[in-house]
mmCIF file of C-alpha atoms in Angstrom:
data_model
loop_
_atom_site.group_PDB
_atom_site.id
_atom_site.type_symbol
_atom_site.label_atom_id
_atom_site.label_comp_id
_atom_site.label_asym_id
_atom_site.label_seq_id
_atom_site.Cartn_x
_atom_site.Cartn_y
_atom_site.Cartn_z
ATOM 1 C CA UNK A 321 136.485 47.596 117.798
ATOM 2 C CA UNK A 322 135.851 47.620 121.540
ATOM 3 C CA UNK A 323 134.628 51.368 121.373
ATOM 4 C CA UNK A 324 131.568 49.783 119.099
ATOM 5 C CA UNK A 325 130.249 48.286 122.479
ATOM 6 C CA UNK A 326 130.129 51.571 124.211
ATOM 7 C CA UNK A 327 128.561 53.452 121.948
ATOM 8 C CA UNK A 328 125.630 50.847 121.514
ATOM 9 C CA UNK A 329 122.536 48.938 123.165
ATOM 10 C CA UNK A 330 122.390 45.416 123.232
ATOM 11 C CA UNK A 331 121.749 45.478 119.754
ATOM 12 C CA UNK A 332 125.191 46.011 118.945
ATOM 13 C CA UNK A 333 126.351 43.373 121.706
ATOM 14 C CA UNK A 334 124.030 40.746 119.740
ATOM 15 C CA UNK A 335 125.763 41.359 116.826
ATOM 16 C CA UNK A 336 129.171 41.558 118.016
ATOM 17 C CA UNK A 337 128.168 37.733 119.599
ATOM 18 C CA UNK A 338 126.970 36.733 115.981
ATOM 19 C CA UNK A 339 130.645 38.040 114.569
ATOM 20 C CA UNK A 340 132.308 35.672 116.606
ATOM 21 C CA UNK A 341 130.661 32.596 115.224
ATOM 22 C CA UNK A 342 130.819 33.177 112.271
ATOM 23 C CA UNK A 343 134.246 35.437 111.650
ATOM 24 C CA UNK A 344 133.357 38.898 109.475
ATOM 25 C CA UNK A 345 136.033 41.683 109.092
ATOM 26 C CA UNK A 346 135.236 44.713 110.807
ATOM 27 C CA UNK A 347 134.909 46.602 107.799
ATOM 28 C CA UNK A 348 132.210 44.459 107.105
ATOM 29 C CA UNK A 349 130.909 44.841 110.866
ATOM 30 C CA UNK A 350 131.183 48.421 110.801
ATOM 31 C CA UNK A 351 129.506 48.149 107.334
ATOM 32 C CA UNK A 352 126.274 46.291 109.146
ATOM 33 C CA UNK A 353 125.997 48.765 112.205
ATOM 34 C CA UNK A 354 126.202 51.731 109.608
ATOM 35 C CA UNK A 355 123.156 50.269 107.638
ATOM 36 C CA UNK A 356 121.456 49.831 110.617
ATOM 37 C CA UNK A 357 121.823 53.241 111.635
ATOM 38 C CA UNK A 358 121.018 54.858 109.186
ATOM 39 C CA UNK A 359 118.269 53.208 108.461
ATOM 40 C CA UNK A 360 117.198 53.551 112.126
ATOM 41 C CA UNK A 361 117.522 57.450 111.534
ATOM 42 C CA UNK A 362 115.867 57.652 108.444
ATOM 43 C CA UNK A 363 113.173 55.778 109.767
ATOM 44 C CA UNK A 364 112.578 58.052 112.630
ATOM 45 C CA UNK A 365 112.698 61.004 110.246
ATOM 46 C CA UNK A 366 110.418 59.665 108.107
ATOM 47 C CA UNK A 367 107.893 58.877 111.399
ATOM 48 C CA UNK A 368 108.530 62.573 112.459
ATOM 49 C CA UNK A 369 107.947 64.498 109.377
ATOM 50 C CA UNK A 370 104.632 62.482 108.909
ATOM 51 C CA UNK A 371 104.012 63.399 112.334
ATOM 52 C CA UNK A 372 104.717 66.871 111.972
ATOM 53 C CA UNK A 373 103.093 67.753 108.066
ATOM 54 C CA UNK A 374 100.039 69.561 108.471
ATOM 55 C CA UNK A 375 96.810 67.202 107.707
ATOM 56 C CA UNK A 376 94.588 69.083 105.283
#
């Protein structure tokens, strides 16, 4: 899971640091940083299609 940390900010690093306290399999990891993702991206969507639909 090394290629995680490349891809990623220090958002990613933070959480990587959290795994190793307290031990989750990367499934679960991967899970997380999916989540976060996505909801990252939908969020951004969201802001940019407000952005763009017409005001009337």
């Amino acid at each position: 899971s090394s290629t995680l940390l490349t891809l990623s900010g220090s958002d990613l690093r933070d959480d990587k640091e959290r795994v190793m306290e307290e031990p989750v399999s990367d499934v679960e990891f991967l899970r997380l940083q999916n989540d976060k993702i996505s909801f990252a991206l939908v969020h951004s969507l969201h802001a940019h299609m407000s952005y763009v639909k017409p005001s009337f």
